[in-house]
Amino acid sequence: MELPREMPELTAERGYRLRGWREADTELLREAAADPYIPLITTVPAPYGEAAAAVFLERQWRRTEIGTGYPFVLVDPEGRPVGHVGLWVADLALRGYASTGYWLAPSARGRGAAGIGLRAVTRWAREELGIARLELHVEPWNTASLRTAERSGYRRAELRPAHQQVGGEPRDMWRYVGP
Ligand SMILES: CC(C)(COP(=O)(O)OP(=O)(O)OC[C@H]1O[C@@H](n2cnc3c(N)ncnc32)[C@H](O)[C@@H]1OP(=O)(O)O)[C@@H](O)C(=O)NCCC(=O)NCCS
């Protein structure tokens, strides 16, 4: 199937929704940049700066234009952008898997919002895009993320030694396979 080159809007549980990045989302980016972990596992620029934020936004829009991924902003029921869920398809043809990833602004945590976003994007990938195989990777200490994956129907596959560099260090990660 030909994958879309535009970001859709998705509805999710409890009044949340997902959409592409907008210029007005820089406050979310500023909060994410101040988190100790998010910049280590994403391309969120830290420290935050206007020019780096503009480059980040351009990069997200480009990912969809060139067909490598769908970076969604998660919006809460009050309309506040609170986090990010990505669907990455660059390796789909080569490996047969698309991957997902997520983070929340620290102020939006503790309410299961990441799972709400992950379930909506996973359903869209499977049902609308016809992607049969999804995976994600989580560090073993990251209980909130492990629970988010499991509550969204992902099941633990294997531990991948030194799977990814995090802050310049190779880190082991559990590979999870999507529902
Ligand atoms: C991972 C992350 C997205 C989860 O956000 P969240 O949706 O607010 O997650 P919650 O705090 O609601 O926790 C999800 C579940 O984990 C449980 N949990 C969280 N921290 C826990 C801990 N230290 N010990 C045990 N359980 C814990 C919660 O009780 C909840 O369980 P439930 O599903 O049974 O209710 C968020 O912490 C984050 O953005 N972290 C930084 C970036 C990151 O790690 N991204 C993922 C990379 S793989």
PDB file of C-alpha atoms and ligand atoms in Angstrom:
ATOM      1  CA  MET A   1       0.000   0.000   0.000  1.00  0.00           C
ATOM      2  CA  GLU A   2       1.110   3.559  -0.771  1.00  0.00           C
ATOM      3  CA  LEU A   3       1.586   5.345   2.555  1.00  0.00           C
ATOM      4  CA  PRO A   4       0.115   8.869   2.954  1.00  0.00           C
ATOM      5  CA  ARG A   5       2.428  11.897   2.771  1.00  0.00           C
ATOM      6  CA  GLU A   6       0.291  14.014   5.097  1.00  0.00           C
ATOM      7  CA  MET A   7      -0.415  13.845   8.809  1.00  0.00           C
ATOM      8  CA  PRO A   8      -3.966  12.778   9.654  1.00  0.00           C
ATOM      9  CA  GLU A   9      -5.859  13.786  12.795  1.00  0.00           C
ATOM     10  CA  LEU A  10      -6.695  10.880  15.063  1.00  0.00           C
ATOM     11  CA  THR A  11      -9.191  10.670  17.878  1.00  0.00           C
ATOM     12  CA  ALA A  12      -8.219   8.732  20.979  1.00  0.00           C
ATOM     13  CA  GLU A  13      -9.678   7.607  24.314  1.00  0.00           C
ATOM     14  CA  ARG A  14     -10.953  10.076  26.950  1.00  0.00           C
ATOM     15  CA  GLY A  15     -11.124  13.051  24.564  1.00  0.00           C
ATOM     16  CA  TYR A  16      -7.449  13.039  23.579  1.00  0.00           C
ATOM     17  CA  ARG A  17      -6.469  13.474  19.941  1.00  0.00           C
ATOM     18  CA  LEU A  18      -3.342  13.389  17.795  1.00  0.00           C
ATOM     19  CA  ARG A  19      -2.192  15.636  14.962  1.00  0.00           C
ATOM     20  CA  GLY A  20       0.972  16.848  13.265  1.00  0.00           C
ATOM     21  CA  TRP A  21       3.386  19.389  14.767  1.00  0.00           C
ATOM     22  CA  ARG A  22       2.504  23.089  14.527  1.00  0.00           C
ATOM     23  CA  GLU A  23       4.573  26.223  15.002  1.00  0.00           C
ATOM     24  CA  ALA A  24       2.515  26.954  18.146  1.00  0.00           C
ATOM     25  CA  ASP A  25       3.840  23.756  19.779  1.00  0.00           C
ATOM     26  CA  THR A  26       7.120  25.333  20.870  1.00  0.00           C
ATOM     27  CA  GLU A  27       6.032  25.428  24.556  1.00  0.00           C
ATOM     28  CA  LEU A  28       5.722  21.641  24.475  1.00  0.00           C
ATOM     29  CA  LEU A  29       9.137  21.451  22.895  1.00  0.00           C
ATOM     30  CA  ARG A  30      10.569  23.765  25.557  1.00  0.00           C
ATOM     31  CA  GLU A  31       9.244  21.527  28.330  1.00  0.00           C
ATOM     32  CA  ALA A  32      10.500  18.374  26.623  1.00  0.00           C
ATOM     33  CA  ALA A  33      13.943  19.937  26.153  1.00  0.00           C
ATOM     34  CA  ALA A  34      14.202  20.503  29.921  1.00  0.00           C
ATOM     35  CA  ASP A  35      13.519  16.829  30.682  1.00  0.00           C
ATOM     36  CA  PRO A  36      16.690  14.883  31.534  1.00  0.00           C
ATOM     37  CA  TYR A  37      15.799  11.860  29.362  1.00  0.00           C
ATOM     38  CA  ILE A  38      13.755  12.981  26.327  1.00  0.00           C
ATOM     39  CA  PRO A  39      16.644  14.758  24.514  1.00  0.00           C
ATOM     40  CA  LEU A  40      18.815  11.654  24.969  1.00  0.00           C
ATOM     41  CA  ILE A  41      16.447   9.382  23.029  1.00  0.00           C
ATOM     42  CA  THR A  42      14.990  11.836  20.508  1.00  0.00           C
ATOM     43  CA  THR A  43      16.101  14.754  18.341  1.00  0.00           C
ATOM     44  CA  VAL A  44      14.436  17.264  20.711  1.00  0.00           C
ATOM     45  CA  PRO A  45      17.095  20.017  20.958  1.00  0.00           C
ATOM     46  CA  ALA A  46      18.501  20.732  24.419  1.00  0.00           C
ATOM     47  CA  PRO A  47      19.028  23.347  25.626  1.00  0.00           C
ATOM     48  CA  TYR A  48      15.901  24.821  24.045  1.00  0.00           C
ATOM     49  CA  GLY A  49      16.393  27.650  21.553  1.00  0.00           C
ATOM     50  CA  GLU A  50      14.179  29.335  18.949  1.00  0.00           C
ATOM     51  CA  ALA A  51      16.410  28.461  16.005  1.00  0.00           C
ATOM     52  CA  ALA A  52      16.859  24.832  17.072  1.00  0.00           C
ATOM     53  CA  ALA A  53      13.094  24.526  17.648  1.00  0.00           C
ATOM     54  CA  ALA A  54      12.415  25.771  14.111  1.00  0.00           C
ATOM     55  CA  VAL A  55      14.849  23.190  12.709  1.00  0.00           C
ATOM     56  CA  PHE A  56      13.176  20.475  14.801  1.00  0.00           C
ATOM     57  CA  LEU A  57       9.727  21.388  13.429  1.00  0.00           C
ATOM     58  CA  GLU A  58      11.011  21.429   9.827  1.00  0.00           C
ATOM     59  CA  ARG A  59      12.535  17.998  10.386  1.00  0.00           C
ATOM     60  CA  GLN A  60       9.224  16.571  11.639  1.00  0.00           C
ATOM     61  CA  TRP A  61       7.273  17.942   8.663  1.00  0.00           C
ATOM     62  CA  ARG A  62       9.906  16.598   6.279  1.00  0.00           C
ATOM     63  CA  ARG A  63       9.693  13.074   7.735  1.00  0.00           C
ATOM     64  CA  THR A  64       6.105  12.756   6.511  1.00  0.00           C
ATOM     65  CA  GLU A  65       6.824  14.466   3.169  1.00  0.00           C
ATOM     66  CA  ILE A  66       9.601  12.005   2.340  1.00  0.00           C
ATOM     67  CA  GLY A  67       7.722   9.028   3.778  1.00  0.00           C
ATOM     68  CA  THR A  68       9.938   8.057   6.711  1.00  0.00           C
ATOM     69  CA  GLY A  69       7.506   8.664   9.546  1.00  0.00           C
ATOM     70  CA  TYR A  70       4.527  10.199  11.248  1.00  0.00           C
ATOM     71  CA  PRO A  71       5.402  12.377  14.263  1.00  0.00           C
ATOM     72  CA  PHE A  72       2.161  13.022  16.173  1.00  0.00           C
ATOM     73  CA  VAL A  73       1.540  15.608  18.863  1.00  0.00           C
ATOM     74  CA  LEU A  74      -0.783  14.293  21.565  1.00  0.00           C
ATOM     75  CA  VAL A  75      -3.395  16.877  22.589  1.00  0.00           C
ATOM     76  CA  ASP A  76      -5.341  16.583  25.844  1.00  0.00           C
ATOM     77  CA  PRO A  77      -9.130  17.082  26.178  1.00  0.00           C
ATOM     78  CA  GLU A  78      -8.571  20.785  27.019  1.00  0.00           C
ATOM     79  CA  GLY A  79      -6.663  21.303  23.769  1.00  0.00           C
ATOM     80  CA  ARG A  80      -3.205  21.439  25.361  1.00  0.00           C
ATOM     81  CA  PRO A  81      -0.343  19.733  23.474  1.00  0.00           C
ATOM     82  CA  VAL A  82       1.102  17.323  26.051  1.00  0.00           C
ATOM     83  CA  GLY A  83       3.375  14.870  24.284  1.00  0.00           C
ATOM     84  CA  HIS A  84       4.490  13.001  21.237  1.00  0.00           C
ATOM     85  CA  VAL A  85       3.875   9.629  19.621  1.00  0.00           C
ATOM     86  CA  GLY A  86       5.876   8.676  16.545  1.00  0.00           C
ATOM     87  CA  LEU A  87       5.295   6.010  13.928  1.00  0.00           C
ATOM     88  CA  TRP A  88       8.490   5.356  12.006  1.00  0.00           C
ATOM     89  CA  VAL A  89       8.282   3.530   8.683  1.00  0.00           C
ATOM     90  CA  ALA A  90      11.752   4.022   7.190  1.00  0.00           C
ATOM     91  CA  ASP A  91      12.738   0.382   7.873  1.00  0.00           C
ATOM     92  CA  LEU A  92       9.426  -1.139   6.893  1.00  0.00           C
ATOM     93  CA  ALA A  93      10.461  -2.323   3.433  1.00  0.00           C
ATOM     94  CA  LEU A  94      13.849  -3.611   4.607  1.00  0.00           C
ATOM     95  CA  ARG A  95      12.988  -5.240   7.939  1.00  0.00           C
ATOM     96  CA  GLY A  96       9.248  -5.712   7.751  1.00  0.00           C
ATOM     97  CA  TYR A  97       8.667  -3.703  10.945  1.00  0.00           C
ATOM     98  CA  ALA A  98       7.530  -0.172  11.603  1.00  0.00           C
ATOM     99  CA  SER A  99       8.380   1.230  15.021  1.00  0.00           C
ATOM    100  CA  THR A 100       6.647   3.425  17.558  1.00  0.00           C
ATOM    101  CA  GLY A 101       7.930   5.695  20.314  1.00  0.00           C
ATOM    102  CA  TYR A 102       6.497   8.223  22.748  1.00  0.00           C
ATOM    103  CA  TRP A 103       7.160  10.826  25.418  1.00  0.00           C
ATOM    104  CA  LEU A 104       5.096  13.159  27.540  1.00  0.00           C
ATOM    105  CA  ALA A 105       5.854  16.585  28.966  1.00  0.00           C
ATOM    106  CA  PRO A 106       6.638  15.989  32.669  1.00  0.00           C
ATOM    107  CA  SER A 107       3.551  18.033  33.658  1.00  0.00           C
ATOM    108  CA  ALA A 108       1.270  15.606  31.778  1.00  0.00           C
ATOM    109  CA  ARG A 109       2.524  12.351  33.283  1.00  0.00           C
ATOM    110  CA  GLY A 110       0.854   9.976  35.723  1.00  0.00           C
ATOM    111  CA  ARG A 111      -2.515   9.743  33.927  1.00  0.00           C
ATOM    112  CA  GLY A 112      -1.818   7.048  31.369  1.00  0.00           C
ATOM    113  CA  ALA A 113      -1.834   9.552  28.499  1.00  0.00           C
ATOM    114  CA  ALA A 114       1.081   7.922  26.675  1.00  0.00           C
ATOM    115  CA  GLY A 115      -0.872   4.672  26.386  1.00  0.00           C
ATOM    116  CA  ILE A 116      -3.862   6.567  25.009  1.00  0.00           C
ATOM    117  CA  GLY A 117      -1.661   8.034  22.298  1.00  0.00           C
ATOM    118  CA  LEU A 118       0.176   4.793  21.607  1.00  0.00           C
ATOM    119  CA  ARG A 119      -3.040   2.785  21.238  1.00  0.00           C
ATOM    120  CA  ALA A 120      -4.527   5.321  18.795  1.00  0.00           C
ATOM    121  CA  VAL A 121      -1.400   5.413  16.603  1.00  0.00           C
ATOM    122  CA  THR A 122      -1.018   1.625  16.741  1.00  0.00           C
ATOM    123  CA  ARG A 123      -4.641   1.145  15.653  1.00  0.00           C
ATOM    124  CA  TRP A 124      -4.229   3.670  12.827  1.00  0.00           C
ATOM    125  CA  ALA A 125      -1.040   1.967  11.620  1.00  0.00           C
ATOM    126  CA  ARG A 126      -2.655  -1.449  11.607  1.00  0.00           C
ATOM    127  CA  GLU A 127      -6.152  -0.684  10.438  1.00  0.00           C
ATOM    128  CA  GLU A 128      -5.720   2.321   8.135  1.00  0.00           C
ATOM    129  CA  LEU A 129      -2.177   1.813   6.834  1.00  0.00           C
ATOM    130  CA  GLY A 130      -2.290  -1.991   6.887  1.00  0.00           C
ATOM    131  CA  ILE A 131       1.052  -2.273   8.713  1.00  0.00           C
ATOM    132  CA  ALA A 132       1.086  -5.795  10.127  1.00  0.00           C
ATOM    133  CA  ARG A 133       4.203  -5.650  12.272  1.00  0.00           C
ATOM    134  CA  LEU A 134       5.082  -2.981  14.816  1.00  0.00           C
ATOM    135  CA  GLU A 135       7.811  -2.842  17.420  1.00  0.00           C
ATOM    136  CA  LEU A 136       9.174  -0.526  20.093  1.00  0.00           C
ATOM    137  CA  HIS A 137      12.190  -0.507  22.405  1.00  0.00           C
ATOM    138  CA  VAL A 138      12.347   0.328  26.102  1.00  0.00           C
ATOM    139  CA  GLU A 139      15.181   0.406  28.622  1.00  0.00           C
ATOM    140  CA  PRO A 140      14.670  -2.161  31.406  1.00  0.00           C
ATOM    141  CA  TRP A 141      14.543   0.480  34.193  1.00  0.00           C
ATOM    142  CA  ASN A 142      11.780   2.464  32.501  1.00  0.00           C
ATOM    143  CA  THR A 143       8.792   0.966  34.338  1.00  0.00           C
ATOM    144  CA  ALA A 144       6.296   3.613  33.202  1.00  0.00           C
ATOM    145  CA  SER A 145       7.213   2.966  29.562  1.00  0.00           C
ATOM    146  CA  LEU A 146       7.219  -0.833  29.965  1.00  0.00           C
ATOM    147  CA  ARG A 147       3.708  -0.593  31.456  1.00  0.00           C
ATOM    148  CA  THR A 148       2.606   1.797  28.688  1.00  0.00           C
ATOM    149  CA  ALA A 149       3.706  -0.716  26.045  1.00  0.00           C
ATOM    150  CA  GLU A 150       2.110  -3.673  27.811  1.00  0.00           C
ATOM    151  CA  ARG A 151      -1.172  -1.834  28.490  1.00  0.00           C
ATOM    152  CA  SER A 152      -1.297  -1.067  24.754  1.00  0.00           C
ATOM    153  CA  GLY A 153      -1.048  -4.713  23.753  1.00  0.00           C
ATOM    154  CA  TYR A 154       2.676  -4.848  22.983  1.00  0.00           C
ATOM    155  CA  ARG A 155       4.346  -8.026  24.173  1.00  0.00           C
ATOM    156  CA  ARG A 156       7.944  -8.434  25.291  1.00  0.00           C
ATOM    157  CA  ALA A 157      10.100 -10.216  22.673  1.00  0.00           C
ATOM    158  CA  GLU A 158      13.818 -10.159  23.584  1.00  0.00           C
ATOM    159  CA  LEU A 159      16.493  -8.063  25.267  1.00  0.00           C
ATOM    160  CA  ARG A 160      18.724  -6.397  22.712  1.00  0.00           C
ATOM    161  CA  PRO A 161      22.183  -5.745  24.144  1.00  0.00           C
ATOM    162  CA  ALA A 162      23.580  -2.283  23.367  1.00  0.00           C
ATOM    163  CA  HIS A 163      20.596  -1.602  21.141  1.00  0.00           C
ATOM    164  CA  GLN A 164      20.851   2.197  21.175  1.00  0.00           C
ATOM    165  CA  GLN A 165      23.207   4.957  22.239  1.00  0.00           C
ATOM    166  CA  VAL A 166      21.630   6.987  25.036  1.00  0.00           C
ATOM    167  CA  GLY A 167      23.653   9.998  26.111  1.00  0.00           C
ATOM    168  CA  GLY A 168      26.715   8.520  24.401  1.00  0.00           C
ATOM    169  CA  GLU A 169      26.396   5.134  26.141  1.00  0.00           C
ATOM    170  CA  PRO A 170      25.208   1.913  24.486  1.00  0.00           C
ATOM    171  CA  ARG A 171      22.097   0.766  26.357  1.00  0.00           C
ATOM    172  CA  ASP A 172      20.315  -2.575  26.452  1.00  0.00           C
ATOM    173  CA  MET A 173      16.657  -2.424  25.488  1.00  0.00           C
ATOM    174  CA  TRP A 174      13.690  -4.726  25.569  1.00  0.00           C
ATOM    175  CA  ARG A 175      12.145  -5.156  22.169  1.00  0.00           C
ATOM    176  CA  TYR A 176       8.349  -5.227  22.250  1.00  0.00           C
ATOM    177  CA  VAL A 177       6.170  -6.435  19.393  1.00  0.00           C
ATOM    178  CA  GLY A 178       2.863  -4.721  18.735  1.00  0.00           C
ATOM    179  CA  PRO A 179      -0.623  -6.174  18.817  1.00  0.00           C
TER     180      PRO A 179
HETATM  181  C1  LIG B   1       7.130   6.754  29.680  1.00  0.00           C
HETATM  182  C2  LIG B   1       6.097   7.845  29.740  1.00  0.00           C
HETATM  183  C3  LIG B   1       5.702   8.256  28.326  1.00  0.00           C
HETATM  184  C4  LIG B   1       4.853   7.309  30.473  1.00  0.00           C
HETATM  185  O1  LIG B   1       3.972   8.369  30.693  1.00  0.00           O
HETATM  186  P1  LIG B   1       2.513   8.187  31.392  1.00  0.00           P
HETATM  187  O2  LIG B   1       1.496   7.855  30.364  1.00  0.00           O
HETATM  188  O3  LIG B   1       2.268   9.410  32.186  1.00  0.00           O
HETATM  189  O4  LIG B   1       2.707   6.915  32.314  1.00  0.00           O
HETATM  190  P2  LIG B   1       2.082   6.714  33.773  1.00  0.00           P
HETATM  191  O5  LIG B   1       2.845   7.497  34.784  1.00  0.00           O
HETATM  192  O6  LIG B   1       0.608   6.940  33.678  1.00  0.00           O
HETATM  193  O7  LIG B   1       2.453   5.186  34.037  1.00  0.00           O
HETATM  194  C5  LIG B   1       2.004   4.127  33.192  1.00  0.00           C
HETATM  195  C6  LIG B   1       1.857   2.886  34.060  1.00  0.00           C
HETATM  196  O8  LIG B   1       3.128   2.588  34.665  1.00  0.00           O
HETATM  197  C7  LIG B   1       2.990   2.540  36.077  1.00  0.00           C
HETATM  198  N1  LIG B   1       4.216   3.089  36.657  1.00  0.00           N
HETATM  199  C8  LIG B   1       4.789   4.287  36.403  1.00  0.00           C
HETATM  200  N2  LIG B   1       5.914   4.428  37.112  1.00  0.00           N
HETATM  201  C9  LIG B   1       6.041   3.304  37.846  1.00  0.00           C
HETATM  202  C10 LIG B   1       7.002   2.836  38.777  1.00  0.00           C
HETATM  203  N3  LIG B   1       8.087   3.559  39.101  1.00  0.00           N
HETATM  204  N4  LIG B   1       6.833   1.603  39.324  1.00  0.00           N
HETATM  205  C11 LIG B   1       5.756   0.856  38.997  1.00  0.00           C
HETATM  206  N5  LIG B   1       4.816   1.228  38.107  1.00  0.00           N
HETATM  207  C12 LIG B   1       4.959   2.447  37.546  1.00  0.00           C
HETATM  208  C13 LIG B   1       1.782   3.400  36.378  1.00  0.00           C
HETATM  209  O9  LIG B   1       1.191   3.018  37.624  1.00  0.00           O
HETATM  210  C14 LIG B   1       0.890   3.042  35.219  1.00  0.00           C
HETATM  211  O10 LIG B   1       0.348   1.760  35.463  1.00  0.00           O
HETATM  212  P3  LIG B   1      -1.110   1.335  34.986  1.00  0.00           P
HETATM  213  O11 LIG B   1      -1.055   1.291  33.483  1.00  0.00           O
HETATM  214  O12 LIG B   1      -1.298  -0.003  35.578  1.00  0.00           O
HETATM  215  O13 LIG B   1      -2.052   2.378  35.506  1.00  0.00           O
HETATM  216  C15 LIG B   1       6.642   9.108  30.495  1.00  0.00           C
HETATM  217  O14 LIG B   1       7.078   8.722  31.779  1.00  0.00           O
HETATM  218  C16 LIG B   1       7.782   9.796  29.770  1.00  0.00           C
HETATM  219  O15 LIG B   1       7.551  10.632  28.896  1.00  0.00           O
HETATM  220  N6  LIG B   1       9.054   9.473  30.112  1.00  0.00           N
HETATM  221  C17 LIG B   1      10.217  10.069  29.499  1.00  0.00           C
HETATM  222  C18 LIG B   1      10.374   9.625  28.056  1.00  0.00           C
HETATM  223  C19 LIG B   1      10.318   8.127  27.919  1.00  0.00           C
HETATM  224  O16 LIG B   1      10.830   7.389  28.751  1.00  0.00           O
HETATM  225  N7  LIG B   1       9.711   7.672  26.807  1.00  0.00           N
HETATM  226  C20 LIG B   1       9.621   6.248  26.505  1.00  0.00           C
HETATM  227  C21 LIG B   1      10.891   5.773  25.917  1.00  0.00           C
HETATM  228  S1  LIG B   1      10.813   4.033  25.553  1.00  0.00           S
END
